[in-house]
Short mmCIF file of C-alpha atoms and ligand atoms in Angstrom, two decimals:
data_model
loop_
_atom_site.label_atom_id
_atom_site.label_comp_id
_atom_site.label_asym_id
_atom_site.label_seq_id
_atom_site.Cartn_x
_atom_site.Cartn_y
_atom_site.Cartn_z
CA MET A 5 -24.55 11.43 5.35
CA SER A 6 -21.01 11.60 5.39
CA THR A 7 -18.32 12.53 8.14
CA ASP A 8 -18.15 14.39 11.26
CA LEU A 9 -15.01 15.66 11.16
CA LYS A 10 -15.95 17.51 14.36
CA SER A 11 -16.20 14.96 16.69
CA THR A 12 -12.75 13.80 15.38
CA ASN A 13 -11.33 17.11 17.36
CA LYS A 14 -11.60 15.61 20.76
CA LEU A 15 -9.25 12.26 19.75
CA SER A 16 -6.13 12.29 20.97
CA VAL A 17 -3.11 12.55 18.33
CA ASN A 18 -2.56 8.98 18.35
CA THR A 19 -5.78 7.88 17.74
CA MET A 20 -5.73 6.37 14.55
CA ARG A 21 -8.11 7.45 11.51
CA ILE A 22 -10.07 5.23 8.89
CA LEU A 23 -12.16 6.05 6.44
CA ILE A 24 -14.61 3.25 5.67
CA VAL A 25 -15.92 3.99 1.16
CA GLU A 26 -18.89 1.97 1.28
CA ASP A 27 -22.44 2.24 -0.05
CA GLU A 28 -24.39 -0.18 1.83
CA ASN A 29 -25.56 1.55 4.96
CA LYS A 30 -25.29 -1.79 6.35
CA THR A 31 -22.25 -2.69 6.33
CA SER A 32 -20.74 1.02 6.46
CA ALA A 33 -22.98 1.37 10.22
CA TYR A 34 -21.23 -2.22 11.46
CA LEU A 35 -17.90 -1.42 10.08
CA LEU A 36 -17.94 2.49 12.37
CA LYS A 37 -19.83 0.71 14.97
CA GLY A 38 -16.91 -2.06 15.08
CA LEU A 39 -14.03 0.33 14.59
CA THR A 40 -15.35 3.17 16.75
CA GLU A 41 -15.65 0.56 19.71
CA CYS A 42 -12.40 -0.80 18.98
CA GLY A 43 -10.39 2.77 19.91
CA PHE A 44 -10.17 4.54 16.44
CA SER A 45 -11.61 7.10 14.72
CA ALA A 46 -13.55 6.04 12.23
CA GLU A 47 -15.44 8.14 9.12
CA VAL A 48 -17.81 7.25 5.86
CA ALA A 49 -18.12 8.24 2.65
CA ASN A 50 -21.07 6.41 0.92
CA ASP A 51 -19.93 6.98 -2.67
CA GLY A 52 -16.89 6.89 -4.79
CA GLU A 53 -16.27 10.72 -5.50
CA GLU A 54 -16.72 11.62 -1.92
CA GLY A 55 -14.34 8.95 -1.06
CA LEU A 56 -12.00 10.14 -3.04
CA PHE A 57 -12.40 13.53 -2.09
CA GLN A 58 -11.87 12.63 1.57
CA ALA A 59 -9.20 10.06 0.95
CA THR A 60 -7.24 13.24 -0.37
CA GLN A 61 -8.19 16.15 1.37
CA TYR A 62 -8.00 15.23 4.99
CA HIS A 63 -5.59 12.44 7.01
CA TYR A 64 -6.29 8.85 6.94
CA ASP A 65 -3.98 6.18 8.34
CA LEU A 66 -6.26 3.75 6.41
CA ILE A 67 -9.02 3.17 3.76
CA ILE A 68 -10.90 0.52 3.55
CA LEU A 69 -12.37 0.74 0.17
CA ASP A 70 -15.78 -1.46 -1.85
CA VAL A 71 -14.80 -2.22 -5.31
CA MET A 72 -18.52 -1.79 -5.95
CA LEU A 73 -19.27 1.97 -5.52
CA PRO A 74 -21.83 4.65 -7.26
CA LYS A 75 -20.02 7.59 -9.30
CA LEU A 76 -16.18 6.14 -9.05
CA ASP A 77 -15.67 2.44 -8.53
CA GLY A 78 -12.81 1.23 -6.08
CA TRP A 79 -10.41 0.66 -9.07
CA SER A 80 -10.52 4.39 -9.98
CA ILE A 81 -10.30 5.50 -6.51
CA ILE A 82 -7.18 3.39 -5.70
CA LYS A 83 -5.47 4.46 -8.91
CA LYS A 84 -5.90 7.69 -8.16
CA ILE A 85 -4.92 7.58 -4.18
CA ARG A 86 -1.53 5.87 -5.38
CA SER A 87 -0.74 8.95 -7.46
CA ILE A 88 -1.30 10.90 -5.00
CA LYS A 89 -0.49 9.20 -1.41
CA PRO A 90 1.11 6.17 -2.16
CA ASP A 91 2.21 5.36 1.48
CA MET A 92 -1.58 5.12 2.13
CA ARG A 93 -2.44 1.87 3.36
CA VAL A 94 -5.38 0.90 1.52
CA LEU A 95 -7.90 -2.41 1.98
CA PHE A 96 -10.34 -3.88 -0.13
CA LEU A 97 -13.27 -5.03 1.71
CA THR A 98 -15.15 -6.39 -1.75
CA ALA A 99 -17.83 -8.94 -2.41
CA LYS A 100 -15.88 -9.40 -5.71
CA ASP A 101 -13.94 -13.01 -4.85
CA ASP A 102 -12.41 -13.81 -8.34
CA VAL A 103 -8.90 -14.38 -8.03
CA GLU A 104 -8.50 -11.88 -11.34
CA ASP A 105 -10.19 -8.97 -9.18
CA LYS A 106 -7.85 -9.74 -6.41
CA VAL A 107 -5.11 -9.59 -8.47
CA LYS A 108 -6.17 -6.81 -10.30
CA GLY A 109 -6.50 -4.83 -6.89
CA LEU A 110 -3.14 -6.22 -5.75
CA GLU A 111 -1.71 -5.01 -8.67
CA LEU A 112 -3.22 -1.86 -8.15
CA GLY A 113 -1.05 -1.06 -4.98
CA ALA A 114 -3.78 -2.49 -2.22
CA ASP A 115 -2.21 -3.37 0.89
CA ASP A 116 -4.46 -6.14 1.67
CA TYR A 117 -7.88 -7.44 0.54
CA LEU A 118 -10.84 -8.97 2.18
CA ILE A 119 -14.07 -10.53 0.75
CA LYS A 120 -17.57 -9.89 1.98
CA PRO A 121 -18.99 -11.37 4.26
CA PHE A 122 -15.82 -11.56 6.54
CA ALA A 123 -15.12 -11.79 10.17
CA PHE A 124 -14.86 -9.00 12.17
CA SER A 125 -12.22 -9.79 13.98
CA GLU A 126 -10.21 -11.21 10.94
CA LEU A 127 -10.65 -7.68 9.42
CA LEU A 128 -9.58 -6.20 12.53
CA ALA A 129 -6.56 -8.51 12.78
CA ARG A 130 -5.54 -7.37 9.32
CA ILE A 131 -5.88 -3.69 10.16
CA ARG A 132 -3.49 -3.48 13.05
CA SER A 133 -1.15 -5.39 11.13
CA LEU A 134 -1.65 -2.64 8.25
CA LEU A 135 -0.79 0.09 10.76
CA ARG A 136 1.95 -1.91 12.37
CA ARG A 137 3.88 -1.70 9.21
CA SER A 138 3.13 1.97 8.13
CA THR A 139 4.24 3.15 11.90
CA VAL A 140 7.53 1.37 11.84
CA GLN A 141 9.23 4.02 9.20
CA GLN A 142 10.51 6.87 10.46
CA SER A 143 12.22 8.97 7.59
CA ASN A 144 10.50 9.99 4.89
CA ILE A 145 13.75 10.50 2.49
CA ILE A 146 16.07 7.12 2.25
CA THR A 147 19.28 8.29 0.69
CA ARG A 148 22.04 5.21 -0.43
CA ALA A 149 25.00 6.03 -2.44
CA ASP A 150 23.40 8.28 -5.63
CA LEU A 151 20.35 7.14 -4.65
CA THR A 152 17.63 8.68 -3.44
CA ILE A 153 13.37 8.14 -2.07
CA ASP A 154 11.45 10.45 -1.13
CA LEU A 155 8.51 8.03 0.46
CA LEU A 156 5.88 11.58 1.19
CA LYS A 157 6.46 12.66 -3.20
CA HIS A 158 7.31 9.30 -4.02
CA LYS A 159 10.48 10.31 -6.09
CA ALA A 160 13.05 8.33 -6.78
CA THR A 161 16.34 10.00 -8.14
CA ARG A 162 19.96 8.45 -8.96
CA GLN A 163 22.53 11.59 -9.67
CA SER A 164 19.79 13.72 -10.41
CA THR A 165 17.87 11.68 -12.75
CA ARG A 166 14.73 10.69 -12.13
CA LEU A 167 13.30 7.33 -11.90
CA ASP A 168 10.26 6.49 -14.04
CA LEU A 169 8.86 4.04 -11.70
CA SER A 170 5.43 1.82 -11.65
CA PRO A 171 4.10 2.54 -7.76
CA LYS A 172 4.54 -1.27 -7.21
CA GLU A 173 8.01 -0.67 -8.44
CA PHE A 174 8.96 2.16 -6.41
CA ALA A 175 7.29 0.02 -3.28
CA LEU A 176 9.79 -2.96 -4.08
CA LEU A 177 12.79 -0.04 -4.18
CA SER A 178 11.88 0.75 -1.25
CA PHE A 179 11.72 -1.63 0.72
CA LEU A 180 14.54 -3.06 -0.33
CA ALA A 181 16.55 0.20 -0.41
CA LYS A 182 15.13 -0.32 3.91
CA HIS A 183 17.16 -3.45 4.38
CA PRO A 184 20.81 -2.38 3.12
CA GLY A 185 23.12 -5.50 3.28
CA GLU A 186 20.21 -7.63 4.16
CA VAL A 187 19.57 -10.78 1.58
CA LEU A 188 16.08 -10.62 1.57
CA SER A 189 14.69 -14.13 -0.37
CA ARG A 190 11.79 -13.47 -2.35
CA THR A 191 9.44 -15.40 0.17
CA LEU A 192 9.68 -12.80 2.02
CA ILE A 193 9.63 -9.52 -0.60
CA ALA A 194 6.69 -11.17 -2.15
CA GLU A 195 4.68 -10.82 1.43
CA ARG A 196 6.37 -7.44 2.36
CA VAL A 197 5.84 -5.76 -1.06
CA TRP A 198 2.70 -7.55 -2.88
CA ASP A 199 1.67 -8.39 1.15
CA ILE A 200 0.79 -11.79 -0.45
CA ASN A 201 2.10 -15.63 0.56
CA PHE A 202 3.43 -16.60 -2.98
CA ASN A 203 4.59 -19.97 -1.25
CA SER A 204 5.89 -21.41 -4.63
CA ASP A 205 5.44 -19.24 -7.05
CA THR A 206 7.92 -16.13 -6.41
CA ASN A 207 8.39 -15.49 -10.32
CA VAL A 208 6.70 -12.25 -9.83
CA VAL A 209 9.41 -11.22 -7.93
CA ASP A 210 11.74 -11.97 -10.69
CA VAL A 211 10.27 -10.16 -12.97
CA ALA A 212 9.78 -7.20 -11.10
CA ILE A 213 13.75 -7.16 -10.23
CA ARG A 214 14.43 -7.40 -13.62
CA ARG A 215 12.28 -4.46 -14.77
CA LEU A 216 13.33 -2.59 -11.66
CA ARG A 217 17.38 -3.18 -12.45
CA GLN A 218 16.42 -2.28 -16.10
CA LYS A 219 15.52 1.63 -14.96
CA VAL A 220 17.75 2.34 -11.50
CA ASP A 221 21.22 0.02 -12.37
CA ASP A 222 21.07 -0.28 -16.15
CA PRO A 223 21.83 3.28 -16.98
CA PHE A 224 24.01 3.54 -14.16
CA GLU A 225 27.57 2.40 -13.30
CA VAL A 226 27.10 1.39 -9.70
CA LYS A 227 24.75 -1.29 -9.47
CA LEU A 228 22.69 -1.64 -6.75
CA ILE A 229 20.26 -4.78 -6.40
CA HIS A 230 22.62 -8.46 -6.20
CA THR A 231 21.34 -11.10 -7.06
CA ILE A 232 22.52 -14.79 -4.46
CA ARG A 233 21.75 -17.33 -6.26
CA GLY A 234 19.26 -19.96 -4.74
CA VAL A 235 18.24 -17.13 -1.89
CA GLY A 236 17.10 -13.68 -3.39
CA TYR A 237 18.22 -10.62 -3.55
CA VAL A 238 20.96 -7.81 -1.08
CA PHE A 239 20.78 -4.14 -2.12
CA GLU A 240 24.67 -2.99 -2.26
CA GLU A 241 26.40 -0.66 -3.42
CA HIS A 242 29.05 -2.19 -5.93
CA1 CA B 4 -20.94 -1.52 -2.67
#
């Protein structure tokens, strides 16, 4: 059993499509029912291979992804999804509650992470928050000075030179470039790019910015990423 693609044709184009990759039938049935009742178009994939296939072949606005799955685990799936569809919203829903697993999931590019057992109301709130963010984005191409970012192709270039960025670096650069001239605090960047509230420890932002600069600014005369001491960063051409 997998999906009923035909049934989705009747739904309006504004209906958000969610893919549930989950091998526990009880959980997937519960999610399917709950999400459908809330007006989403939801489909289920029962194992990792099927999940990856559907995620890459069809359009979804968000994927709810289990980690421990038959055939292919959630870590492998998100890696592949990120290389093909970098902007796809992915929420891990898993029984693995170690901090290390959570960090791994987020580093691999998950947008959010929820531990089983979960409250449906919380899942719903997180889904809505993720979908709100993804619909804010208007254009797929950002152009600033000699920098061009293609959000769909996951490609960034300066003076026609392709920048070799990790998915996180790409997300970070895109976020900065979407807010030119705005001073962005470390906390805001951490929340928006990593989807984590780091509270006191925003060192991860500084480390990532440093690496990003080596690729985006160091080889070029015009610098784009600037430090505002004690506050954060600003994207500006000078
Ligand atoms: Ca599982």
